Amino acid sequence: MTTKLNDKKGVKNVVAFGASSSANSINRTLALYAASQIKDVEVVALDLNAYEMPIYSQDRENESGIPQLALDFLKQIGEADGVIVSLAEHNGAYSAAFKNILDWASRARKKMDVWQNKPMLLMATSPGGRGGATVHGLAKSLFPHMAAKISGEMILPGYYDNFDVKKGITNSTLQSDFEKALTLFETAVFASEVE
C-alpha cells in the first residue's frame, strides 16, 4: 500500500518509509516527518506490510520466480526522484521485514541496484541513546553497493526524549543536524532542474 501525502503535478516525487513492519513505527513517523519538511514534492509513503513476501530462498526463487511485490517495490523506487528511509534496528541489524524485501528486490535486479541511483536521505532512530547507529552504519556501507546515492544522513537518538509528533525534533543540536542533512538531500533531489 502506498499513500500520497501531496498530489501536485509537475513536482518531484519522494518515496518515504520506515524500515519496520510495526504499525506504530517511530522510524516511519520520522521518515514521513522529514518528507513533510520538503516543499514542492509529492510524497509517496510506503508501508512495508504491503510488501510482505515469503522468506527469500534460492529454491523458492527457482520454483516460483520473483514475487510481484518485489517488482512493485522496485517500481516505486524507480519512479521516485529521491528516497527517505529511516531504519529500525533489530538486534543490531535490519528488521526481518525490510531485509526480506532487500533480498527479493536485489535478486530482481541483475546489477543488484535496488536504489537505482536515487538520492537518499538515510536516517535511523530508536528509544535508546545510540539511535540505531549500528544498523545505520551497516546501511551506510552497504547501500552504495546497491546503487544508493546517500545525499544526507542523520541519526536521532532517544526518540521519545527528542521528538514530538506535533513539534518535530525538539533538541536544537539534533534539529540543526537534521536541517543540514535535509538540505543536502533536497539539493540532490532538485539538482536535475538546474543541470
Short mmCIF file of C-alpha atoms in Angstrom, two decimals:
data_model
loop_
_atom_site.label_atom_id
_atom_site.label_comp_id
_atom_site.label_asym_id
_atom_site.label_seq_id
_atom_site.Cartn_x
_atom_site.Cartn_y
_atom_site.Cartn_z
CA MET A 1 0.00 0.00 0.00
CA THR A 2 1.22 3.46 -0.84
CA THR A 3 -0.13 6.74 0.40
CA LYS A 4 0.36 10.03 -1.43
CA LEU A 5 0.63 12.86 1.06
CA ASN A 6 0.59 15.56 -1.61
CA ASP A 7 -0.85 15.48 -5.09
CA LYS A 8 0.73 18.29 -7.13
CA LYS A 9 1.51 17.97 -10.82
CA GLY A 10 4.95 18.82 -12.13
CA VAL A 11 6.73 18.40 -8.80
CA LYS A 12 9.36 15.98 -7.60
CA ASN A 13 8.35 12.59 -6.26
CA VAL A 14 9.88 11.41 -2.95
CA VAL A 15 9.33 7.93 -1.54
CA ALA A 16 9.47 7.79 2.27
CA PHE A 17 9.24 4.84 4.63
CA GLY A 18 10.33 3.42 7.93
CA ALA A 19 12.17 0.11 7.55
CA SER A 20 9.88 -1.63 10.01
CA SER A 21 6.61 -3.57 9.82
CA SER A 22 5.35 -2.11 13.10
CA ALA A 23 2.00 -0.33 12.85
CA ASN A 24 3.35 2.27 15.28
CA SER A 25 6.83 2.55 13.82
CA ILE A 26 8.77 5.52 15.13
CA ASN A 27 11.01 5.22 12.08
CA ARG A 28 8.02 5.57 9.77
CA THR A 29 6.97 8.66 11.75
CA LEU A 30 10.47 10.15 11.42
CA ALA A 31 10.73 9.41 7.69
CA LEU A 32 7.34 10.98 6.98
CA TYR A 33 8.19 13.97 9.16
CA ALA A 34 11.37 14.51 7.15
CA ALA A 35 9.45 14.25 3.89
CA SER A 36 6.86 16.75 5.14
CA GLN A 37 9.59 19.36 5.61
CA ILE A 38 10.38 19.49 1.88
CA LYS A 39 8.44 21.97 -0.24
CA ASP A 40 7.14 21.21 -3.70
CA VAL A 41 7.37 17.44 -3.59
CA GLU A 42 4.81 14.70 -3.86
CA VAL A 43 5.44 12.25 -1.02
CA VAL A 44 4.67 8.58 -1.54
CA ALA A 45 4.55 6.89 1.87
CA LEU A 46 5.32 3.19 1.64
CA ASP A 47 4.12 0.65 4.20
CA LEU A 48 6.40 -2.39 4.40
CA ASN A 49 3.41 -4.53 5.36
CA ALA A 50 2.18 -4.10 1.79
CA TYR A 51 5.33 -5.91 0.58
CA GLU A 52 5.17 -8.99 2.77
CA MET A 53 6.59 -11.94 0.85
CA PRO A 54 7.78 -15.47 1.66
CA ILE A 55 11.23 -15.59 3.25
CA TYR A 56 13.75 -15.45 0.44
CA SER A 57 15.47 -18.68 -0.60
CA GLN A 58 17.16 -19.65 -3.84
CA ASP A 59 14.99 -22.75 -4.03
CA ARG A 60 11.83 -20.64 -3.79
CA GLU A 61 13.15 -18.25 -6.43
CA ASN A 62 13.95 -21.18 -8.75
CA GLU A 63 10.49 -22.67 -8.22
CA SER A 64 8.33 -19.55 -8.37
CA GLY A 65 10.44 -16.66 -9.63
CA ILE A 66 10.49 -13.14 -8.21
CA PRO A 67 7.27 -12.14 -6.40
CA GLN A 68 5.29 -9.31 -7.99
CA LEU A 69 5.52 -7.39 -4.71
CA ALA A 70 9.31 -7.15 -5.05
CA LEU A 71 8.84 -5.74 -8.55
CA ASP A 72 6.23 -3.33 -7.22
CA PHE A 73 8.68 -2.07 -4.59
CA LEU A 74 11.35 -1.56 -7.22
CA LYS A 75 8.85 0.30 -9.42
CA GLN A 76 8.11 2.74 -6.59
CA ILE A 77 11.83 3.40 -6.17
CA GLY A 78 12.31 3.74 -9.92
CA GLU A 79 9.56 6.35 -10.21
CA ALA A 80 10.96 8.42 -7.35
CA ASP A 81 13.28 11.41 -7.58
CA GLY A 82 14.53 10.66 -4.07
CA VAL A 83 14.15 8.18 -1.23
CA ILE A 84 13.89 8.81 2.51
CA VAL A 85 14.38 5.73 4.66
CA SER A 86 14.60 5.58 8.43
CA LEU A 87 15.96 2.29 9.73
CA ALA A 88 14.63 0.32 12.64
CA GLU A 89 17.34 -1.62 14.45
CA HIS A 90 16.56 -5.21 15.42
CA ASN A 91 19.43 -6.87 17.27
CA GLY A 92 21.91 -4.55 15.58
CA ALA A 93 20.65 -5.19 12.06
CA TYR A 94 17.72 -4.55 9.70
CA SER A 95 14.23 -5.63 10.65
CA ALA A 96 13.36 -9.03 9.15
CA ALA A 97 10.62 -7.44 7.03
CA PHE A 98 13.00 -4.94 5.46
CA LYS A 99 15.82 -7.45 4.96
CA ASN A 100 13.46 -9.80 3.12
CA ILE A 101 12.35 -7.01 0.76
CA LEU A 102 16.01 -6.18 0.09
CA ASP A 103 16.80 -9.83 -0.58
CA TRP A 104 14.00 -10.27 -3.11
CA ALA A 105 14.47 -6.86 -4.73
CA SER A 106 18.20 -7.37 -5.17
CA ARG A 107 17.56 -10.66 -6.95
CA ALA A 108 15.19 -8.93 -9.35
CA ARG A 109 17.92 -6.51 -10.49
CA LYS A 110 20.89 -8.06 -12.28
CA LYS A 111 23.24 -5.35 -11.02
CA MET A 112 21.70 -5.50 -7.54
CA ASP A 113 20.91 -1.79 -7.99
CA VAL A 114 17.88 -1.75 -5.72
CA TRP A 115 18.09 2.01 -5.10
CA GLN A 116 18.57 2.82 -8.80
CA ASN A 117 20.94 5.75 -8.23
CA LYS A 118 18.30 7.82 -6.46
CA PRO A 119 19.37 10.43 -3.91
CA MET A 120 18.74 9.08 -0.43
CA LEU A 121 18.24 10.61 2.99
CA LEU A 122 19.37 7.81 5.30
CA MET A 123 18.05 8.04 8.83
CA ALA A 124 17.62 5.89 11.91
CA THR A 125 16.07 6.32 15.32
CA SER A 126 15.39 4.29 18.42
CA PRO A 127 14.39 4.97 22.01
CA GLY A 128 17.98 4.33 23.11
CA GLY A 129 20.98 6.59 23.25
CA ARG A 130 22.60 5.28 20.06
CA GLY A 131 19.51 5.86 17.92
CA GLY A 132 20.05 2.85 15.67
CA ALA A 133 23.67 3.75 14.94
CA THR A 134 24.68 0.14 14.29
CA VAL A 135 22.09 -0.53 11.59
CA HIS A 136 22.66 2.95 10.16
CA GLY A 137 26.36 2.15 9.79
CA LEU A 138 25.54 -1.17 8.16
CA ALA A 139 23.28 0.51 5.60
CA LYS A 140 25.74 3.35 5.01
CA SER A 141 28.40 0.83 4.00
CA LEU A 142 26.10 -1.49 2.00
CA PHE A 143 23.56 0.74 0.25
CA PRO A 144 26.05 2.42 -2.12
CA HIS A 145 26.81 -1.07 -3.45
CA MET A 146 23.08 -1.31 -4.17
CA ALA A 147 23.16 1.96 -6.15
CA ALA A 148 22.10 4.38 -3.43
CA LYS A 149 23.34 7.96 -3.57
CA ILE A 150 23.37 8.79 0.12
CA SER A 151 22.97 12.54 -0.05
CA GLY A 152 22.19 13.21 3.60
CA GLU A 153 22.19 11.18 6.79
CA MET A 154 21.02 11.60 10.33
CA ILE A 155 20.69 9.50 13.48
CA LEU A 156 18.11 10.56 16.08
CA PRO A 157 18.94 9.05 19.50
CA GLY A 158 16.42 8.97 22.33
CA TYR A 159 13.38 9.26 20.07
CA TYR A 160 10.87 9.81 22.87
CA ASP A 161 13.08 12.44 24.51
CA ASN A 162 13.97 14.32 21.32
CA PHE A 163 10.94 14.08 19.04
CA ASP A 164 7.38 15.32 19.37
CA VAL A 165 4.76 14.34 16.81
CA LYS A 166 3.41 17.90 16.68
CA LYS A 167 6.67 19.85 17.08
CA GLY A 168 9.17 17.57 15.37
CA ILE A 169 12.76 17.35 16.64
CA THR A 170 12.89 19.18 19.94
CA ASN A 171 16.64 19.09 20.62
CA SER A 172 18.26 22.12 18.98
CA THR A 173 21.55 20.40 18.15
CA LEU A 174 19.78 17.43 16.60
CA GLN A 175 17.44 19.78 14.74
CA SER A 176 20.46 21.55 13.27
CA ASP A 177 21.93 18.20 12.20
CA PHE A 178 18.59 17.30 10.62
CA GLU A 179 18.36 20.57 8.70
CA LYS A 180 21.84 20.09 7.27
CA ALA A 181 21.07 16.53 6.17
CA LEU A 182 17.73 17.56 4.69
CA THR A 183 19.30 20.43 2.75
CA LEU A 184 21.86 18.08 1.21
CA PHE A 185 19.10 15.68 0.22
CA GLU A 186 16.87 18.43 -1.19
CA THR A 187 19.77 19.78 -3.24
CA ALA A 188 20.36 16.34 -4.75
CA VAL A 189 16.66 15.78 -5.49
CA PHE A 190 16.24 19.11 -7.25
CA ALA A 191 19.66 19.10 -8.95
CA SER A 192 18.25 17.86 -12.26
CA GLU A 193 16.21 21.07 -12.56
CA VAL A 194 19.35 23.21 -12.77
CA GLU A 195 21.56 20.98 -14.90
#
